[in-house]
CSV table of C-alpha atoms and ligand atoms in Angstrom, one decimal:
chain,number,residue,atom,x,y,z
A,658,MET,CA,-11.8,53.8,-47.1
A,659,LEU,CA,-11.5,50.0,-46.9
A,660,ASP,CA,-8.1,49.8,-48.3
A,661,TYR,CA,-7.0,52.9,-46.5
A,662,CYS,CA,-7.9,50.6,-43.1
A,663,MET,CA,-6.0,47.8,-44.7
A,664,GLN,CA,-2.8,49.6,-45.4
A,665,GLU,CA,-3.2,51.5,-41.8
A,666,ALA,CA,-3.2,48.1,-39.9
A,667,ARG,CA,-0.5,46.7,-42.1
A,668,GLU,CA,1.8,49.6,-41.0
A,669,ILE,CA,0.7,49.6,-37.4
A,670,ARG,CA,1.6,45.7,-37.5
A,671,ASP,CA,4.8,46.0,-35.0
A,672,ASP,CA,3.0,47.8,-32.7
A,673,MET,CA,0.2,45.3,-31.8
A,674,VAL,CA,2.8,42.5,-32.2
A,675,ARG,CA,4.7,44.4,-29.4
A,676,TRP,CA,1.5,45.2,-27.4
A,677,ARG,CA,0.4,41.5,-27.6
A,678,ARG,CA,3.4,40.0,-26.6
A,679,ASP,CA,3.9,42.0,-23.3
A,680,PHE,CA,-0.2,41.1,-22.6
A,681,HIS,CA,0.9,37.4,-23.8
A,682,GLN,CA,3.8,37.3,-21.2
A,683,HIS,CA,2.2,38.8,-18.3
A,684,PRO,CA,-1.6,37.0,-18.4
A,685,GLU,CA,-3.6,37.6,-15.2
A,686,LEU,CA,-6.9,35.6,-14.4
A,687,MET,CA,-10.2,37.2,-14.2
A,688,HIS,CA,-10.8,39.7,-11.8
A,689,GLN,CA,-7.3,40.1,-11.3
A,690,GLU,CA,-6.2,41.8,-14.5
A,691,HIS,CA,-4.7,44.9,-12.9
A,692,ARG,CA,-1.5,45.0,-15.1
A,693,THR,CA,-3.2,44.2,-18.0
A,694,SER,CA,-5.8,47.0,-17.7
A,695,GLU,CA,-2.9,49.6,-16.7
A,696,ALA,CA,-1.1,48.8,-20.0
A,697,ILE,CA,-4.6,48.9,-22.1
A,698,ALA,CA,-4.8,52.9,-20.4
A,699,SER,CA,-1.0,53.6,-21.2
A,700,VAL,CA,-1.3,52.7,-24.8
A,701,LEU,CA,-4.9,54.5,-24.8
A,702,GLY,CA,-3.3,57.2,-23.4
A,703,GLU,CA,-0.1,57.2,-25.9
A,704,ILE,CA,-3.0,57.3,-28.9
A,705,GLY,CA,-4.1,60.3,-27.6
A,706,LEU,CA,-7.7,58.9,-26.4
A,707,GLU,CA,-9.3,59.9,-23.2
A,708,VAL,CA,-9.3,56.5,-20.8
A,709,TRP,CA,-11.6,55.8,-18.1
A,710,SER,CA,-10.5,52.9,-15.8
A,711,GLY,CA,-11.5,50.6,-13.0
A,712,LEU,CA,-15.0,49.9,-14.3
A,713,ALA,CA,-16.2,46.4,-13.1
A,714,GLY,CA,-12.7,46.4,-11.4
A,715,THR,CA,-10.4,46.3,-14.2
A,716,GLY,CA,-12.3,47.2,-17.0
A,717,VAL,CA,-11.5,50.2,-19.1
A,718,ILE,CA,-13.0,52.1,-21.6
A,719,SER,CA,-12.1,55.2,-24.2
A,720,LEU,CA,-14.1,57.2,-27.0
A,721,VAL,CA,-12.7,57.9,-30.4
A,722,GLU,CA,-14.8,61.1,-31.0
A,723,GLY,CA,-15.7,62.3,-34.3
A,724,LYS,CA,-16.0,65.9,-35.3
A,725,LYS,CA,-20.0,65.7,-36.0
A,726,THR,CA,-22.2,64.3,-33.4
A,727,GLY,CA,-24.2,61.0,-34.3
A,728,LYS,CA,-24.4,57.3,-33.4
A,729,THR,CA,-22.1,55.4,-31.5
A,730,VAL,CA,-20.5,51.9,-32.3
A,731,GLY,CA,-19.5,49.9,-29.4
A,732,LEU,CA,-16.0,47.4,-30.2
A,733,ARG,CA,-15.3,44.8,-27.5
A,734,ALA,CA,-12.5,43.0,-26.6
A,735,ASP,CA,-12.3,40.8,-23.6
A,736,ILE,CA,-8.9,41.0,-21.4
A,737,ASP,CA,-8.6,38.0,-18.8
A,738,ALA,CA,-6.2,34.9,-19.4
A,739,LEU,CA,-6.5,31.2,-18.0
A,740,PRO,CA,-5.4,29.0,-15.5
A,741,ILE,CA,-2.9,26.7,-17.7
A,742,GLN,CA,0.7,26.1,-17.7
A,743,GLU,CA,1.9,27.3,-21.2
A,744,ALA,CA,3.8,24.5,-22.9
A,745,THR,CA,4.3,26.7,-26.4
A,746,GLY,CA,8.1,27.2,-26.0
A,747,LEU,CA,7.7,30.6,-27.6
A,748,PRO,CA,10.4,33.4,-26.6
A,749,PHE,CA,7.6,35.4,-25.2
A,750,ALA,CA,5.9,32.7,-23.3
A,751,SER,CA,3.8,33.4,-19.9
A,752,LYS,CA,5.7,34.9,-17.2
A,753,ASN,CA,2.9,34.2,-14.5
A,754,ARG,CA,3.4,30.5,-13.7
A,755,GLY,CA,0.3,28.3,-14.2
A,756,ILE,CA,-1.5,31.3,-16.2
A,757,MET,CA,-1.7,31.8,-20.0
A,758,HIS,CA,-3.5,33.7,-22.7
A,759,ALA,CA,-4.7,30.5,-23.8
A,760,CYS,CA,-8.3,31.8,-25.3
A,761,GLY,CA,-6.5,34.6,-27.4
A,762,HIS,CA,-7.8,37.4,-25.5
A,763,ASP,CA,-4.0,39.4,-25.3
A,764,VAL,CA,-5.0,39.2,-29.4
A,765,HIS,CA,-8.4,40.9,-28.9
A,766,MET,CA,-6.9,43.6,-27.0
A,767,ALA,CA,-4.0,44.4,-29.6
A,768,ILE,CA,-6.5,44.1,-31.9
A,769,LEU,CA,-8.9,47.1,-30.4
A,770,LEU,CA,-5.8,49.1,-29.6
A,771,GLY,CA,-4.7,48.7,-33.5
A,772,ALA,CA,-8.3,49.5,-34.5
A,773,ALA,CA,-8.3,52.7,-31.8
A,774,LYS,CA,-5.2,53.7,-33.4
A,775,ILE,CA,-6.4,53.5,-37.0
A,776,LEU,CA,-9.6,55.4,-35.9
A,777,ARG,CA,-7.8,58.2,-34.2
A,778,ARG,CA,-6.3,59.1,-37.8
A,779,PHE,CA,-9.4,59.2,-39.5
A,780,GLN,CA,-11.2,61.0,-36.2
A,781,GLU,CA,-12.3,64.3,-38.4
A,782,THR,CA,-14.4,62.2,-40.5
A,783,LEU,CA,-16.6,60.5,-38.0
A,784,ASN,CA,-19.8,61.5,-37.7
A,785,GLY,CA,-20.6,59.8,-34.5
A,786,CYS,CA,-18.1,58.6,-32.1
A,787,VAL,CA,-16.5,54.9,-31.3
A,788,LYS,CA,-16.9,53.3,-27.7
A,789,LEU,CA,-13.7,50.9,-27.1
A,790,ILE,CA,-14.8,48.6,-24.4
A,791,PHE,CA,-12.3,46.4,-22.7
A,792,GLN,CA,-14.1,44.1,-20.3
A,793,PRO,CA,-12.6,42.0,-17.9
A,794,ALA,CA,-13.6,38.3,-16.5
A,795,GLU,CA,-15.0,36.6,-20.1
A,796,GLU,CA,-14.3,33.4,-19.2
A,797,ASP,CA,-16.6,33.0,-15.7
A,798,GLY,CA,-19.3,35.2,-18.1
A,799,SER,CA,-19.5,37.7,-15.4
A,800,GLY,CA,-17.7,40.7,-16.7
A,801,ALA,CA,-20.0,41.8,-19.6
A,802,LYS,CA,-22.9,41.9,-16.9
A,803,ALA,CA,-20.9,43.7,-14.5
A,804,MET,CA,-19.7,46.5,-17.2
A,805,ILE,CA,-23.2,46.8,-18.3
A,806,LYS,CA,-24.0,47.5,-15.1
A,807,GLU,CA,-21.5,50.1,-15.1
A,808,GLY,CA,-23.4,51.9,-17.6
A,809,VAL,CA,-20.7,51.0,-20.7
A,810,LEU,CA,-23.8,51.1,-23.0
A,811,LYS,CA,-25.0,54.2,-22.0
A,812,ASP,CA,-24.0,58.1,-22.0
A,813,PRO,CA,-23.5,58.0,-25.0
A,814,PRO,CA,-25.7,55.2,-25.8
A,815,VAL,CA,-24.5,52.3,-28.0
A,816,ASP,CA,-26.4,52.0,-31.3
A,817,VAL,CA,-24.6,48.9,-32.5
A,818,ILE,CA,-21.9,46.7,-30.6
A,819,LEU,CA,-19.3,44.3,-32.4
A,820,ALA,CA,-16.6,41.6,-31.0
A,821,THR,CA,-14.7,39.4,-32.7
A,822,HIS,CA,-13.0,35.9,-31.2
A,823,VAL,CA,-9.9,34.5,-32.9
A,824,TRP,CA,-10.5,31.2,-34.1
A,825,PRO,CA,-8.1,28.2,-34.8
A,826,GLY,CA,-10.3,26.5,-37.2
A,827,LEU,CA,-9.5,29.4,-39.6
A,828,GLU,CA,-6.5,30.3,-41.4
A,829,VAL,CA,-5.5,34.0,-40.9
A,830,GLY,CA,-6.9,36.1,-43.3
A,831,GLN,CA,-10.5,34.2,-43.2
A,832,VAL,CA,-13.5,35.3,-41.2
A,833,GLY,CA,-16.4,33.1,-39.8
A,834,LEU,CA,-19.8,34.9,-39.7
A,835,LEU,CA,-21.8,33.2,-36.9
A,836,PRO,CA,-25.8,32.3,-37.6
A,837,ASP,CA,-28.1,34.8,-35.4
A,838,VAL,CA,-28.4,32.5,-32.6
A,839,ALA,CA,-24.5,31.7,-32.2
A,840,PHE,CA,-23.7,30.9,-28.5
A,841,ALA,CA,-25.5,28.7,-26.2
A,842,SER,CA,-27.1,29.5,-23.0
A,843,SER,CA,-25.0,28.2,-20.1
A,844,ASP,CA,-26.1,27.2,-16.6
A,845,THR,CA,-24.8,25.2,-13.8
A,846,ILE,CA,-26.2,22.6,-12.0
A,847,GLN,CA,-24.9,22.2,-7.9
A,848,MET,CA,-26.3,19.5,-5.7
A,849,GLU,CA,-26.3,17.3,-3.2
A,850,TYR,CA,-27.3,13.8,-2.0
A,851,ARG,CA,-27.1,13.0,1.6
A,852,GLY,CA,-27.6,9.3,3.3
A,853,PRO,CA,-27.1,8.3,6.3
A,854,GLY,CA,-23.8,6.1,4.8
A,855,GLY,CA,-22.7,2.9,6.7
A,856,HIS,CA,-20.3,-0.4,5.9
A,857,GLY,CA,-20.4,-1.4,2.4
A,858,ALA,CA,-21.2,-4.8,2.9
A,859,HIS,CA,-24.4,-3.7,4.9
A,860,PRO,CA,-26.5,-1.4,2.6
A,861,GLU,CA,-29.9,-2.1,4.3
A,862,ALA,CA,-28.5,0.0,7.0
A,863,THR,CA,-27.9,3.0,4.9
A,864,ARG,CA,-29.2,5.5,2.4
A,865,ASP,CA,-26.9,5.2,-0.4
A,866,PRO,CA,-25.8,8.8,-2.2
A,867,ILE,CA,-23.7,7.3,-4.6
A,868,LEU,CA,-26.2,5.0,-6.2
A,869,ALA,CA,-29.0,7.8,-6.2
A,870,ALA,CA,-26.0,10.3,-8.0
A,871,ALA,CA,-25.5,7.4,-10.3
A,872,HIS,CA,-29.7,7.3,-11.2
A,873,LEU,CA,-29.8,11.0,-11.7
A,874,VAL,CA,-26.8,11.4,-14.2
A,875,VAL,CA,-28.3,9.0,-16.6
A,876,ALA,CA,-31.6,10.1,-16.1
A,877,THR,CA,-30.7,13.5,-16.8
A,878,GLN,CA,-29.9,12.3,-20.6
A,879,SER,CA,-33.6,11.3,-20.9
A,880,VAL,CA,-34.4,15.0,-20.9
A,881,ILE,CA,-32.5,15.5,-24.0
A,882,SER,CA,-33.2,12.5,-25.7
A,883,ARG,CA,-37.1,12.3,-24.3
A,884,ASN,CA,-38.3,16.2,-23.6
A,885,VAL,CA,-36.4,18.0,-25.8
A,886,ASN,CA,-37.6,18.3,-29.5
A,887,PRO,CA,-35.2,16.4,-31.5
A,888,LEU,CA,-34.9,19.5,-34.0
A,889,GLU,CA,-33.3,21.4,-31.0
A,890,SER,CA,-30.1,21.1,-29.5
A,891,ALA,CA,-29.3,20.9,-26.0
A,892,VAL,CA,-26.5,19.4,-23.6
A,893,VAL,CA,-26.2,18.2,-19.9
A,894,SER,CA,-22.7,17.0,-19.1
A,895,PHE,CA,-21.8,16.3,-15.2
A,896,GLY,CA,-18.0,17.3,-14.7
A,897,ILE,CA,-17.7,16.8,-10.9
A,898,ILE,CA,-19.0,14.0,-8.6
A,899,GLN,CA,-17.3,13.8,-5.8
A,900,GLY,CA,-18.2,11.5,-2.4
A,901,GLY,CA,-16.6,9.0,-0.2
A,902,THR,CA,-13.3,8.2,1.1
A,903,ALA,CA,-13.1,4.2,1.0
A,904,HIS,CA,-14.1,1.1,-1.6
A,905,ASN,CA,-16.3,-0.3,1.3
A,906,ILE,CA,-18.1,2.8,2.9
A,907,ILE,CA,-21.3,4.1,1.9
A,908,PRO,CA,-20.7,7.7,2.1
A,909,ASP,CA,-22.9,10.3,3.9
A,910,SER,CA,-23.0,13.0,0.8
A,911,VAL,CA,-22.1,12.5,-2.8
A,912,MET,CA,-21.9,16.4,-4.8
A,913,LEU,CA,-22.4,16.6,-8.3
A,914,LYS,CA,-21.7,19.6,-10.4
A,915,GLY,CA,-22.9,19.8,-14.1
A,916,THR,CA,-23.3,22.2,-17.1
A,917,VAL,CA,-26.6,22.9,-19.1
A,918,ARG,CA,-26.6,24.1,-22.1
A,919,CYS,CA,-29.1,24.9,-25.2
A,920,LEU,CA,-29.7,27.3,-27.9
A,921,ASP,CA,-33.4,28.3,-27.0
A,922,SER,CA,-34.7,30.2,-24.2
A,923,GLU,CA,-38.2,28.0,-24.0
A,924,VAL,CA,-36.2,24.8,-24.0
A,925,ARG,CA,-33.7,26.3,-21.4
A,926,ARG,CA,-36.8,26.7,-18.9
A,927,GLU,CA,-37.9,23.4,-20.1
A,928,LEU,CA,-34.4,21.5,-18.9
A,929,LYS,CA,-34.2,23.5,-15.8
A,930,GLU,CA,-37.6,22.0,-14.4
A,931,ARG,CA,-37.0,18.6,-16.0
A,932,ILE,CA,-33.8,18.0,-14.1
A,933,GLN,CA,-35.2,19.8,-11.0
A,934,VAL,CA,-38.1,17.2,-11.1
A,935,LEU,CA,-35.5,14.3,-11.5
A,936,SER,CA,-33.3,15.5,-9.0
A,937,GLU,CA,-36.4,15.2,-6.1
A,938,LYS,CA,-37.8,12.4,-7.5
A,939,ILE,CA,-34.8,10.6,-7.4
A,940,ALA,CA,-33.9,11.4,-3.9
A,941,GLN,CA,-37.2,10.4,-3.0
A,942,ALA,CA,-37.3,7.2,-4.5
A,943,PHE,CA,-33.9,6.4,-3.0
A,944,GLY,CA,-34.6,7.9,0.2
A,945,VAL,CA,-32.0,10.1,0.6
A,946,GLU,CA,-31.8,13.8,1.3
A,947,HIS,CA,-31.2,16.4,-1.3
A,948,ASN,CA,-30.2,20.0,-2.1
A,949,PHE,CA,-30.6,21.3,-5.3
A,950,GLN,CA,-29.0,24.4,-6.9
A,951,TYR,CA,-29.8,25.7,-10.9
A,952,LEU,CA,-27.5,28.4,-11.1
A,953,GLN,CA,-28.6,30.7,-14.3
A,954,GLY,CA,-25.4,31.8,-16.3
A,955,VAL,CA,-25.1,33.4,-20.0
A,956,PRO,CA,-28.0,33.8,-21.8
A,957,VAL,CA,-28.2,32.6,-25.7
A,958,LEU,CA,-26.1,34.9,-27.7
A,959,ARG,CA,-28.1,36.4,-30.4
A,960,ASN,CA,-26.7,38.3,-33.5
A,961,SER,CA,-28.8,41.0,-35.3
A,962,PRO,CA,-29.3,39.7,-38.5
A,963,SER,CA,-29.5,43.0,-40.0
A,964,VAL,CA,-25.6,43.6,-38.5
A,965,ASN,CA,-24.9,40.3,-39.7
A,966,ARG,CA,-25.9,41.0,-43.1
A,967,TRP,CA,-24.1,44.3,-43.0
A,968,ILE,CA,-20.9,43.1,-41.9
A,969,ALA,CA,-21.2,39.9,-44.2
A,970,GLY,CA,-20.9,42.4,-47.2
A,971,LEU,CA,-18.5,44.4,-45.9
A,972,PHE,CA,-15.9,41.9,-45.0
A,973,GLU,CA,-16.6,40.3,-48.3
A,974,ARG,CA,-15.7,43.6,-49.9
A,975,MET,CA,-12.6,43.8,-47.9
A,976,LEU,CA,-11.4,40.3,-48.0
A,977,SER,CA,-13.4,39.0,-51.1
A,978,LYS,CA,-16.2,36.2,-50.8
A,979,GLU,CA,-13.8,33.1,-50.9
A,980,LYS,CA,-12.7,34.6,-47.7
A,981,VAL,CA,-15.8,34.8,-45.4
A,982,SER,CA,-17.5,31.8,-44.4
A,983,LEU,CA,-20.7,31.3,-42.6
A,984,GLN,CA,-20.2,29.2,-39.3
A,985,ARG,CA,-22.5,26.8,-37.4
A,986,PRO,CA,-23.8,27.4,-34.2
A,987,SER,CA,-21.7,26.7,-30.8
A,988,MET,CA,-22.8,24.9,-27.6
A,989,GLY,CA,-20.3,27.2,-26.2
A,990,SER,CA,-21.1,30.2,-24.4
A,991,GLU,CA,-19.7,34.0,-24.6
A,992,ASP,CA,-20.7,36.5,-22.3
A,993,PHE,CA,-21.1,39.1,-25.1
A,994,ALA,CA,-25.1,37.7,-25.1
A,995,TYR,CA,-25.5,40.5,-22.6
A,996,TYR,CA,-24.6,43.3,-24.5
A,997,LEU,CA,-26.5,41.9,-27.5
A,998,ASN,CA,-29.5,41.7,-25.0
A,999,LYS,CA,-29.4,45.3,-24.8
A,1000,SER,CA,-28.1,46.9,-28.2
A,1001,PRO,CA,-28.1,45.4,-31.9
A,1002,GLY,CA,-24.9,44.0,-33.0
A,1003,ALA,CA,-22.9,40.9,-34.0
A,1004,ILE,CA,-19.6,38.8,-32.6
A,1005,PHE,CA,-17.8,37.3,-35.7
A,1006,ARG,CA,-14.8,34.8,-36.1
A,1007,LEU,CA,-11.3,35.6,-37.0
A,1008,GLY,CA,-9.3,33.2,-38.7
A,1009,CYS,CA,-5.7,32.9,-36.5
A,1010,ALA,CA,-4.2,29.4,-37.8
A,1011,PRO,CA,-1.2,29.8,-39.8
A,1012,PRO,CA,-1.6,29.2,-43.2
A,1013,GLY,CA,-2.4,25.1,-44.0
A,1014,GLU,CA,-2.8,24.7,-40.0
A,1015,SER,CA,-6.5,25.3,-39.1
A,1016,GLY,CA,-7.6,23.2,-36.4
A,1017,ARG,CA,-4.0,22.0,-35.2
A,1018,TYR,CA,-4.0,24.1,-32.2
A,1019,PHE,CA,-7.2,24.6,-30.1
A,1020,LEU,CA,-8.4,27.3,-27.7
A,1021,HIS,CA,-8.0,26.8,-24.3
A,1022,THR,CA,-4.9,24.2,-24.5
A,1023,ASP,CA,-1.6,24.8,-23.3
A,1024,CYS,CA,0.1,24.9,-26.9
A,1025,PHE,CA,-2.5,27.5,-28.3
A,1026,THR,CA,-0.5,29.8,-30.5
A,1027,VAL,CA,-1.8,32.4,-33.2
A,1028,ASP,CA,-0.5,33.7,-36.4
A,1029,GLU,CA,0.1,37.1,-35.6
A,1030,GLU,CA,-0.9,38.5,-39.1
A,1031,THR,CA,-4.3,37.8,-37.4
A,1032,MET,CA,-4.3,41.3,-35.9
A,1033,VAL,CA,-3.7,43.2,-39.0
A,1034,TYR,CA,-6.8,41.7,-40.4
A,1035,GLY,CA,-8.9,41.9,-36.6
A,1036,ALA,CA,-7.7,45.6,-36.6
A,1037,ALA,CA,-8.4,46.5,-40.0
A,1038,LEU,CA,-12.3,45.1,-39.9
A,1039,MET,CA,-13.0,46.8,-36.7
A,1040,ALA,CA,-12.0,49.9,-37.7
A,1041,ALA,CA,-13.8,49.7,-41.3
A,1042,ALA,CA,-16.7,48.8,-39.3
A,1043,ALA,CA,-17.0,51.5,-37.1
A,1044,MET,CA,-16.0,53.9,-40.3
A,1045,GLU,CA,-18.6,52.4,-42.5
A,1046,TYR,CA,-21.3,52.8,-39.6
A,1047,LEU,CA,-20.5,56.3,-38.7
A,1048,ALA,CA,-20.0,57.4,-42.3
A,1049,GLU,CA,-23.3,56.7,-43.5
A,1050,GLN,CA,-26.0,54.4,-42.2
A,1051,PRO,CA,-25.3,51.1,-43.8
A,1052,LYS,CA,-28.5,49.7,-45.1
A,1053,MET,CA,-29.7,47.4,-42.6
A,1054,ASN,CA,-32.5,45.0,-44.6
Z,242,LIG,ZN1,-12.3,31.1,-23.4
Z,243,LIG,ZN1,-12.3,33.6,-25.4
């Protein structure tokens, strides 16, 4: 069966390349993936599958139902692109100015369509069904939540869910399994300090929000070094500080925006509490007013240990032990975490770098490129996992 999946994936390589290049040429930003959504639905229709569109705006789902009833495997791909002007010079580069599939979601869609085509061929042998989930808006972490709200994990209920992300740090043909705690939670601090400002020469007549903001930026790093257990991981980074109009005017207000990440829900609570206290107390100390918002984003992503062990064994049998490695967790975030809060499952990395070029291109850059052979592996692994799960329940110990 495993060999069949690789063989079938090789046979449909040209289809996947065609679909991927079409997605790549017509990238769309989150919540606007209308053409993309139509293209997905049209390919699924050609494959002979029933399609439900318009979920969470532009999401699409489809079912590959086996002859016998049984469990349901969810396979998820994300479909949105990024606001980046492509500089790859590829003949099939983006035609949409300033928008690019720089996170490989074009490849994820083609892989899931490829897996759908393989599964459709083996439909008769499935004891249960495969739910294909094409999810919009991964990049701001809102798509998964919205799809779950639409009920994609119900009717039929999903028993296990898998996803993959192309990874340029690994060569094509390699797979990176992620630890049980794989991706960080991602929250946003959005705050403002307000003066009154005044002449830069006469600070005594003002309440300086820039000075307060500077102290806050420094003080928040003490939360990482003094409050968080040194054996835990956490990050606070400010990406925006805005305020002021001239070198000699103390402004009335300063706005700050930053990201807070960690790998543990208890640490997450502590970070929020400590940063809020610092913000308040610094405002008080410097006599400025403050407005503080802490926006909770994507939670920590936890793979199910039993599913991780199962796919590790499966992928090693398909690709060989040497091709499957265990990766470190990432302080990046991934909204697949929302599905994993509701259902057992796992996300794994799929090597996409041309041989000998791992780490040369990176995600979210204007020259990000993949070796298209990665789709053969991606579709084969996804299809094989679904088939194995539905053929006989793998031993999850
Ligand atoms: Zn991304
Ligand atoms: Zn991505």
